[in-house]
PDB file of C-alpha atoms in Angstrom:
ATOM      1  CA  MET A  13      15.800  38.194  23.107  1.00 50.00           C
ATOM      2  CA  SER A  14      18.176  40.774  24.583  1.00 56.00           C
ATOM      3  CA  THR A  15      20.547  37.959  25.531  1.00 72.00           C
ATOM      4  CA  ARG A  16      20.758  35.149  23.008  1.00 78.00           C
ATOM      5  CA  HIS A  17      21.448  31.590  24.095  1.00 77.00           C
ATOM      6  CA  GLY A  18      21.181  29.794  20.747  1.00 78.00           C
ATOM      7  CA  SER A  19      23.742  29.403  17.969  1.00 81.00           C
ATOM      8  CA  TYR A  20      22.794  31.266  14.794  1.00 87.00           C
ATOM      9  CA  GLY A  21      25.719  30.802  12.426  1.00 82.00           C
ATOM     10  CA  PHE A  22      26.608  33.184   9.600  1.00 84.00           C
ATOM     11  CA  ASP A  23      24.496  34.412   6.704  1.00 83.00           C
ATOM     12  CA  ALA A  24      25.944  33.353   3.312  1.00 81.00           C
ATOM     13  CA  PRO A  25      29.282  32.276   4.862  1.00 83.00           C
ATOM     14  CA  TRP A  26      30.924  32.027   1.435  1.00 85.00           C
ATOM     15  CA  ALA A  27      30.493  35.798   0.988  1.00 88.00           C
ATOM     16  CA  LEU A  28      32.091  36.593   4.332  1.00 89.00           C
ATOM     17  CA  GLY A  29      34.911  34.161   3.564  1.00 92.00           C
ATOM     18  CA  GLY A  30      35.454  35.836   0.199  1.00 94.00           C
ATOM     19  CA  LEU A  31      35.799  39.255   1.794  1.00 94.00           C
ATOM     20  CA  LEU A  32      38.284  37.996   4.379  1.00 95.00           C
ATOM     21  CA  PHE A  33      40.316  36.144   1.752  1.00 95.00           C
ATOM     22  CA  GLY A  34      40.364  39.207  -0.484  1.00 96.00           C
ATOM     23  CA  ALA A  35      41.565  41.417   2.355  1.00 95.00           C
ATOM     24  CA  ILE A  36      44.392  39.012   3.195  1.00 96.00           C
ATOM     25  CA  VAL A  37      45.516  38.803  -0.445  1.00 97.00           C
ATOM     26  CA  LEU A  38      45.488  42.569  -0.913  1.00 96.00           C
ATOM     27  CA  LEU A  39      47.388  43.223   2.320  1.00 96.00           C
ATOM     28  CA  ALA A  40      49.933  40.564   1.375  1.00 97.00           C
ATOM     29  CA  LEU A  41      50.406  42.246  -2.011  1.00 96.00           C
ATOM     30  CA  ALA A  42      50.823  45.573  -0.240  1.00 95.00           C
ATOM     31  CA  ALA A  43      53.568  44.147   1.981  1.00 96.00           C
ATOM     32  CA  LEU A  44      55.296  42.580  -1.033  1.00 96.00           C
ATOM     33  CA  SER A  45      55.136  45.861  -2.948  1.00 96.00           C
ATOM     34  CA  PHE A  46      56.823  47.741  -0.105  1.00 94.00           C
ATOM     35  CA  VAL A  47      59.509  45.049   0.153  1.00 95.00           C
ATOM     36  CA  LEU A  48      60.150  45.397  -3.600  1.00 95.00           C
ATOM     37  CA  ASP A  49      60.257  49.200  -3.203  1.00 94.00           C
ATOM     38  CA  ILE A  50      57.120  49.876  -5.242  1.00 96.00           C
ATOM     39  CA  PRO A  51      55.439  52.287  -2.805  1.00 93.00           C
ATOM     40  CA  ALA A  52      52.637  53.454  -5.132  1.00 96.00           C
ATOM     41  CA  ALA A  53      51.442  49.888  -5.618  1.00 95.00           C
ATOM     42  CA  GLY A  54      51.883  49.192  -1.919  1.00 94.00           C
ATOM     43  CA  ILE A  55      49.683  52.126  -0.960  1.00 96.00           C
ATOM     44  CA  ALA A  56      47.021  51.124  -3.482  1.00 96.00           C
ATOM     45  CA  PHE A  57      46.998  47.505  -2.313  1.00 95.00           C
ATOM     46  CA  ALA A  58      47.000  48.558   1.350  1.00 96.00           C
ATOM     47  CA  PHE A  59      44.029  50.870   0.785  1.00 96.00           C
ATOM     48  CA  GLY A  60      42.146  48.112  -1.023  1.00 96.00           C
ATOM     49  CA  GLY A  61      42.975  45.597   1.689  1.00 96.00           C
ATOM     50  CA  LEU A  62      41.850  47.850   4.532  1.00 96.00           C
ATOM     51  CA  TYR A  63      38.683  48.767   2.645  1.00 95.00           C
ATOM     52  CA  THR A  64      37.870  45.097   2.062  1.00 95.00           C
ATOM     53  CA  LEU A  65      38.652  44.306   5.698  1.00 95.00           C
ATOM     54  CA  ALA A  66      36.239  47.046   6.795  1.00 95.00           C
ATOM     55  CA  SER A  67      33.591  45.505   4.518  1.00 94.00           C
ATOM     56  CA  ALA A  68      34.176  42.120   6.164  1.00 94.00           C
ATOM     57  CA  ALA A  69      33.817  43.718   9.597  1.00 95.00           C
ATOM     58  CA  SER A  70      30.515  45.305   8.527  1.00 94.00           C
ATOM     59  CA  TYR A  71      29.272  41.953   7.240  1.00 93.00           C
ATOM     60  CA  LEU A  72      30.332  40.167  10.422  1.00 93.00           C
ATOM     61  CA  TYR A  73      28.609  42.750  12.623  1.00 94.00           C
ATOM     62  CA  THR A  74      25.366  42.513  10.657  1.00 93.00           C
ATOM     63  CA  THR A  75      25.139  38.732  10.679  1.00 90.00           C
ATOM     64  CA  ARG A  76      26.108  38.395  14.347  1.00 90.00           C
ATOM     65  CA  ARG A  77      24.546  41.456  16.003  1.00 93.00           C
ATOM     66  CA  GLY A  78      22.943  44.017  13.715  1.00 94.00           C
ATOM     67  CA  LYS A  79      20.099  41.911  12.352  1.00 94.00           C
ATOM     68  CA  PHE A  80      19.072  40.860  15.863  1.00 95.00           C
ATOM     69  CA  ALA A  81      18.857  44.479  17.031  1.00 95.00           C
ATOM     70  CA  VAL A  82      16.849  45.590  13.996  1.00 96.00           C
ATOM     71  CA  TRP A  83      14.372  42.722  14.190  1.00 97.00           C
ATOM     72  CA  ALA A  84      13.901  43.238  17.929  1.00 95.00           C
ATOM     73  CA  GLU A  85      12.604  46.707  17.071  1.00 96.00           C
ATOM     74  CA  LEU A  86      10.459  45.510  14.162  1.00 97.00           C
ATOM     75  CA  LEU A  87       8.779  42.883  16.343  1.00 97.00           C
ATOM     76  CA  GLU A  88       7.982  45.230  19.242  1.00 95.00           C
ATOM     77  CA  PRO A  89       4.332  45.730  18.135  1.00 94.00           C
ATOM     78  CA  LEU A  90       3.514  42.044  18.740  1.00 96.00           C
ATOM     79  CA  GLU A  91       0.985  41.795  21.551  1.00 96.00           C
ATOM     80  CA  GLY A  92       1.386  38.096  22.388  1.00 96.00           C
ATOM     81  CA  GLY A  93      -1.591  36.336  20.873  1.00 97.00           C
ATOM     82  CA  GLU A  94      -0.609  36.450  17.200  1.00 98.00           C
ATOM     83  CA  ARG A  95      -0.029  33.588  14.816  1.00 98.00           C
ATOM     84  CA  VAL A  96       3.301  34.367  13.143  1.00 98.00           C
ATOM     85  CA  LEU A  97       4.907  32.788  10.075  1.00 98.00           C
ATOM     86  CA  ASP A  98       8.609  33.193   9.213  1.00 98.00           C
ATOM     87  CA  LEU A  99       9.410  32.506   5.550  1.00 98.00           C
ATOM     88  CA  GLY A 100      12.926  31.048   5.273  1.00 95.00           C
ATOM     89  CA  CYS A 101      13.421  30.866   9.026  1.00 95.00           C
ATOM     90  CA  GLY A 102      16.890  29.284   8.926  1.00 91.00           C
ATOM     91  CA  ARG A 103      18.364  28.733  12.369  1.00 92.00           C
ATOM     92  CA  GLY A 104      15.643  30.865  13.928  1.00 94.00           C
ATOM     93  CA  ALA A 105      17.054  34.359  14.453  1.00 94.00           C
ATOM     94  CA  VAL A 106      13.742  36.070  13.626  1.00 97.00           C
ATOM     95  CA  LEU A 107      11.407  33.151  14.323  1.00 97.00           C
ATOM     96  CA  LEU A 108      12.557  32.738  17.909  1.00 97.00           C
ATOM     97  CA  ALA A 109      12.665  36.486  18.570  1.00 96.00           C
ATOM     98  CA  ALA A 110       9.010  36.583  17.538  1.00 97.00           C
ATOM     99  CA  ALA A 111       8.177  33.524  19.652  1.00 97.00           C
ATOM    100  CA  ALA A 112       9.773  35.168  22.702  1.00 96.00           C
ATOM    101  CA  ARG A 113       7.155  37.925  22.444  1.00 96.00           C
ATOM    102  CA  LEU A 114       4.217  35.528  22.272  1.00 97.00           C
ATOM    103  CA  THR A 115       2.112  34.296  25.156  1.00 95.00           C
ATOM    104  CA  SER A 116      -0.980  32.596  23.775  1.00 96.00           C
ATOM    105  CA  GLY A 117       0.166  32.829  20.150  1.00 97.00           C
ATOM    106  CA  ARG A 118       2.403  30.541  18.100  1.00 97.00           C
ATOM    107  CA  ALA A 119       5.167  31.035  15.540  1.00 98.00           C
ATOM    108  CA  ALA A 120       5.772  28.765  12.559  1.00 98.00           C
ATOM    109  CA  GLY A 121       8.919  28.641  10.462  1.00 97.00           C
ATOM    110  CA  VAL A 122       9.217  27.234   6.951  1.00 97.00           C
ATOM    111  CA  ASP A 123      12.535  26.492   5.251  1.00 95.00           C
ATOM    112  CA  LEU A 124      14.305  24.188   2.794  1.00 92.00           C
ATOM    113  CA  TRP A 125      17.351  24.139   5.132  1.00 87.00           C
ATOM    114  CA  SER A 126      20.093  25.181   2.683  1.00 79.00           C
ATOM    115  CA  SER A 127      23.540  25.493   4.301  1.00 72.00           C
ATOM    116  CA  LYS A 128      24.704  27.614   1.342  1.00 71.00           C
ATOM    117  CA  ASP A 129      22.464  30.452   2.486  1.00 70.00           C
ATOM    118  CA  GLN A 130      23.278  30.059   6.183  1.00 70.00           C
ATOM    119  CA  SER A 131      26.021  28.042   7.818  1.00 72.00           C
ATOM    120  CA  GLY A 132      24.858  24.881   9.585  1.00 74.00           C
ATOM    121  CA  ASN A 133      21.242  25.449   8.571  1.00 81.00           C
ATOM    122  CA  ALA A 134      19.116  22.492   9.699  1.00 88.00           C
ATOM    123  CA  ALA A 135      15.779  21.921  11.401  1.00 91.00           C
ATOM    124  CA  ALA A 136      17.502  20.135  14.285  1.00 93.00           C
ATOM    125  CA  VAL A 137      19.668  23.211  14.918  1.00 93.00           C
ATOM    126  CA  THR A 138      16.611  25.471  14.955  1.00 95.00           C
ATOM    127  CA  LEU A 139      14.853  23.173  17.429  1.00 96.00           C
ATOM    128  CA  ALA A 140      17.942  23.184  19.652  1.00 95.00           C
ATOM    129  CA  ASN A 141      18.022  26.988  19.509  1.00 95.00           C
ATOM    130  CA  ALA A 142      14.320  27.125  20.412  1.00 96.00           C
ATOM    131  CA  ALA A 143      15.003  24.970  23.468  1.00 96.00           C
ATOM    132  CA  ALA A 144      17.975  27.146  24.431  1.00 95.00           C
ATOM    133  CA  GLU A 145      15.836  30.292  24.170  1.00 95.00           C
ATOM    134  CA  GLY A 146      12.985  28.721  26.139  1.00 95.00           C
ATOM    135  CA  VAL A 147      10.398  28.993  23.340  1.00 96.00           C
ATOM    136  CA  ALA A 148      10.237  25.404  22.039  1.00 96.00           C
ATOM    137  CA  ASP A 149       6.607  25.124  23.157  1.00 96.00           C
ATOM    138  CA  ARG A 150       5.606  28.100  20.996  1.00 96.00           C
ATOM    139  CA  ILE A 151       7.033  27.167  17.590  1.00 97.00           C
ATOM    140  CA  ASP A 152       6.357  24.772  14.735  1.00 97.00           C
ATOM    141  CA  LEU A 153       8.855  23.970  11.964  1.00 96.00           C
ATOM    142  CA  VAL A 154       7.831  22.974   8.458  1.00 96.00           C
ATOM    143  CA  THR A 155      10.089  21.780   5.657  1.00 95.00           C
ATOM    144  CA  GLY A 156       8.555  23.437   2.648  1.00 94.00           C
ATOM    145  CA  ASP A 157       8.828  25.784  -0.292  1.00 95.00           C
ATOM    146  CA  MET A 158       7.752  29.429   0.039  1.00 96.00           C
ATOM    147  CA  ARG A 159       6.216  29.142  -3.427  1.00 97.00           C
ATOM    148  CA  ASP A 160       3.745  26.488  -2.241  1.00 96.00           C
ATOM    149  CA  LEU A 161       2.973  26.983   1.437  1.00 97.00           C
ATOM    150  CA  PRO A 162       1.182  24.097   3.196  1.00 96.00           C
ATOM    151  CA  PHE A 163      -1.168  26.373   5.158  1.00 97.00           C
ATOM    152  CA  GLU A 164      -4.813  27.391   4.848  1.00 97.00           C
ATOM    153  CA  ASP A 165      -5.892  30.780   3.569  1.00 97.00           C
ATOM    154  CA  GLY A 166      -5.706  33.488   6.235  1.00 97.00           C
ATOM    155  CA  ALA A 167      -3.932  31.230   8.746  1.00 97.00           C
ATOM    156  CA  PHE A 168      -1.548  33.894  10.112  1.00 98.00           C
ATOM    157  CA  ASP A 169      -1.771  37.351  11.642  1.00 98.00           C
ATOM    158  CA  VAL A 170       1.830  38.341  10.900  1.00 98.00           C
ATOM    159  CA  ILE A 171       4.265  37.140   8.240  1.00 98.00           C
ATOM    160  CA  VAL A 172       7.979  37.934   8.431  1.00 98.00           C
ATOM    161  CA  SER A 173      10.929  37.111   6.217  1.00 98.00           C
ATOM    162  CA  SER A 174      14.575  38.073   6.576  1.00 96.00           C
ATOM    163  CA  LEU A 175      16.906  37.825   3.565  1.00 93.00           C
ATOM    164  CA  ALA A 176      15.276  34.683   2.235  1.00 94.00           C
ATOM    165  CA  ILE A 177      12.985  35.349  -0.724  1.00 97.00           C
ATOM    166  CA  HIS A 178      15.874  36.612  -2.884  1.00 94.00           C
ATOM    167  CA  ASN A 179      17.266  33.056  -2.852  1.00 92.00           C
ATOM    168  CA  ILE A 180      14.460  31.971  -5.182  1.00 95.00           C
ATOM    169  CA  PRO A 181      16.210  32.123  -8.570  1.00 94.00           C
ATOM    170  CA  SER A 182      13.408  33.307 -10.850  1.00 97.00           C
ATOM    171  CA  ALA A 183      11.307  36.466 -10.809  1.00 97.00           C
ATOM    172  CA  GLU A 184       8.183  34.365 -11.309  1.00 97.00           C
ATOM    173  CA  GLY A 185       9.125  32.171  -8.349  1.00 97.00           C
ATOM    174  CA  ARG A 186       9.620  35.190  -6.107  1.00 97.00           C
ATOM    175  CA  ARG A 187       6.268  36.591  -7.226  1.00 98.00           C
ATOM    176  CA  ARG A 188       4.646  33.258  -6.375  1.00 98.00           C
ATOM    177  CA  ALA A 189       6.206  33.382  -2.892  1.00 98.00           C
ATOM    178  CA  ILE A 190       4.742  36.854  -2.328  1.00 98.00           C
ATOM    179  CA  GLY A 191       1.387  35.593  -3.566  1.00 98.00           C
ATOM    180  CA  GLU A 192       1.495  32.649  -1.183  1.00 98.00           C
ATOM    181  CA  ALA A 193       2.419  34.927   1.726  1.00 98.00           C
ATOM    182  CA  HIS A 194      -0.541  37.131   0.848  1.00 98.00           C
ATOM    183  CA  ARG A 195      -2.836  34.093   0.641  1.00 98.00           C
ATOM    184  CA  VAL A 196      -2.012  32.736   4.096  1.00 98.00           C
ATOM    185  CA  LEU A 197      -2.131  36.177   5.748  1.00 98.00           C
ATOM    186  CA  ARG A 198      -5.489  37.040   7.307  1.00 97.00           C
ATOM    187  CA  PRO A 199      -7.340  40.169   6.167  1.00 97.00           C
ATOM    188  CA  GLY A 200      -5.889  43.083   8.123  1.00 96.00           C
ATOM    189  CA  GLY A 201      -2.702  41.113   8.839  1.00 97.00           C
ATOM    190  CA  LEU A 202       0.834  42.516   8.709  1.00 98.00           C
ATOM    191  CA  MET A 203       3.704  41.484   6.415  1.00 98.00           C
ATOM    192  CA  LEU A 204       7.355  42.427   7.102  1.00 98.00           C
ATOM    193  CA  ILE A 205       9.841  41.434   4.391  1.00 98.00           C
ATOM    194  CA  ALA A 206      13.494  42.449   4.772  1.00 97.00           C
ATOM    195  CA  ASP A 207      15.807  41.809   1.835  1.00 96.00           C
ATOM    196  CA  PHE A 208      18.772  43.363   0.061  1.00 91.00           C
ATOM    197  CA  ARG A 209      17.458  42.602  -3.426  1.00 91.00           C
ATOM    198  CA  TYR A 210      14.144  42.788  -5.267  1.00 96.00           C
ATOM    199  CA  ALA A 211      12.267  44.919  -2.710  1.00 96.00           C
ATOM    200  CA  PRO A 212      10.608  47.005  -5.482  1.00 96.00           C
ATOM    201  CA  ASP A 213       9.488  43.750  -7.127  1.00 97.00           C
ATOM    202  CA  TYR A 214       7.904  42.578  -3.868  1.00 98.00           C
ATOM    203  CA  GLU A 215       6.041  45.866  -3.603  1.00 97.00           C
ATOM    204  CA  ASP A 216       4.839  45.603  -7.209  1.00 97.00           C
ATOM    205  CA  ALA A 217       3.626  42.032  -6.612  1.00 97.00           C
ATOM    206  CA  LEU A 218       1.654  43.151  -3.552  1.00 98.00           C
ATOM    207  CA  ARG A 219       0.092  46.065  -5.412  1.00 97.00           C
ATOM    208  CA  ASP A 220      -0.997  43.652  -8.125  1.00 96.00           C
ATOM    209  CA  LEU A 221      -2.806  41.780  -5.333  1.00 96.00           C
ATOM    210  CA  ASP A 222      -4.665  44.998  -4.441  1.00 94.00           C
ATOM    211  CA  VAL A 223      -2.582  45.716  -1.353  1.00 95.00           C
ATOM    212  CA  ILE A 224      -2.287  49.502  -1.067  1.00 92.00           C
ATOM    213  CA  ASP A 225      -1.061  49.956   2.519  1.00 95.00           C
ATOM    214  CA  ILE A 226       2.658  49.456   1.718  1.00 97.00           C
ATOM    215  CA  ARG A 227       5.822  51.166   2.923  1.00 97.00           C
ATOM    216  CA  ARG A 228       9.346  50.564   1.682  1.00 97.00           C
ATOM    217  CA  ARG A 229      12.311  51.865   3.673  1.00 96.00           C
ATOM    218  CA  ASP A 230      16.030  51.364   4.175  1.00 96.00           C
ATOM    219  CA  LEU A 231      16.922  49.620   7.450  1.00 96.00           C
ATOM    220  CA  GLY A 232      20.237  51.414   7.894  1.00 95.00           C
ATOM    221  CA  ALA A 233      23.861  50.576   8.616  1.00 94.00           C
ATOM    222  CA  ARG A 234      23.086  47.827  11.118  1.00 95.00           C
ATOM    223  CA  LEU A 235      21.941  45.725   8.159  1.00 94.00           C
ATOM    224  CA  TRP A 236      24.754  46.465   5.732  1.00 94.00           C
ATOM    225  CA  TYR A 237      26.235  43.219   4.434  1.00 91.00           C
ATOM    226  CA  GLY A 238      29.643  44.744   3.729  1.00 90.00           C
ATOM    227  CA  GLY A 239      28.582  48.303   2.962  1.00 90.00           C
ATOM    228  CA  PRO A 240      25.719  50.492   1.746  1.00 90.00           C
ATOM    229  CA  TRP A 241      25.773  48.770  -1.655  1.00 88.00           C
ATOM    230  CA  PHE A 242      24.444  45.677   0.201  1.00 89.00           C
ATOM    231  CA  GLY A 243      22.008  47.449   2.460  1.00 93.00           C
ATOM    232  CA  THR A 244      18.703  45.891   3.483  1.00 96.00           C
ATOM    233  CA  THR A 245      15.261  47.244   2.611  1.00 97.00           C
ATOM    234  CA  LEU A 246      12.052  46.562   4.508  1.00 98.00           C
ATOM    235  CA  VAL A 247       8.749  46.114   2.710  1.00 98.00           C
ATOM    236  CA  GLU A 248       5.965  46.568   5.258  1.00 98.00           C
ATOM    237  CA  ALA A 249       2.443  45.857   4.059  1.00 98.00           C
ATOM    238  CA  ARG A 250      -0.966  45.353   5.590  1.00 97.00           C
ATOM    239  CA  LYS A 251      -3.499  43.158   3.801  1.00 97.00           C
ATOM    240  CA  PRO A 252      -6.811  44.928   3.262  1.00 94.00           C
ATOM    241  CA  ALA A 253      -9.431  44.048   5.869  1.00 92.00           C
ATOM    242  CA  LEU A 254     -12.675  42.546   4.664  1.00 77.00           C
TER     243      LEU A 254
END
């Protein structure tokens, strides 16, 4: 989707709000320090405020533009007939980009619809976005838990997930989600998991499932949620063919 028509909100809006609030406070303290003729403090606060503001700008870019550009590239290999599953689809940024590349295939999205993880997250919003993007006839939405997917073994050719699995609070729960993704992926199928935490754990879980065709790589500045300390890593894996 080179031109987006849906409304996709903000990832973890509380984090973006925290950065903006912090920048305002620090810049206000800088101004107060200069008024009180404490230039050293003013310079320190001003530097901190501008740094935090730059982090907020990075976060805003990623959630509004960067992730769309990166996923457009990751989804280029789709040929059109695949069955695609998006784990934690949210308002549909990745799900609908995948659906736009399908012709005879279908894309399914599963989510618990938490607005803490994405602003305005709801199945009705995702359906409205699908209609706006012209792909409503190619998607299915399921309210469900990634740790217990309501799909048959080998039901999908491609599984994607963008910054979702880390929201599962326990290591065992995240491992179960990886196991479920592996179960519903057909032999020879492709898995693309992008996350800013736990990527080595996802790789370890897949290796324990006898997946050996795995690559882990940094997705670059377009997916920095505030800076390189919150960069995003891609785990790309192919399930062994029978």
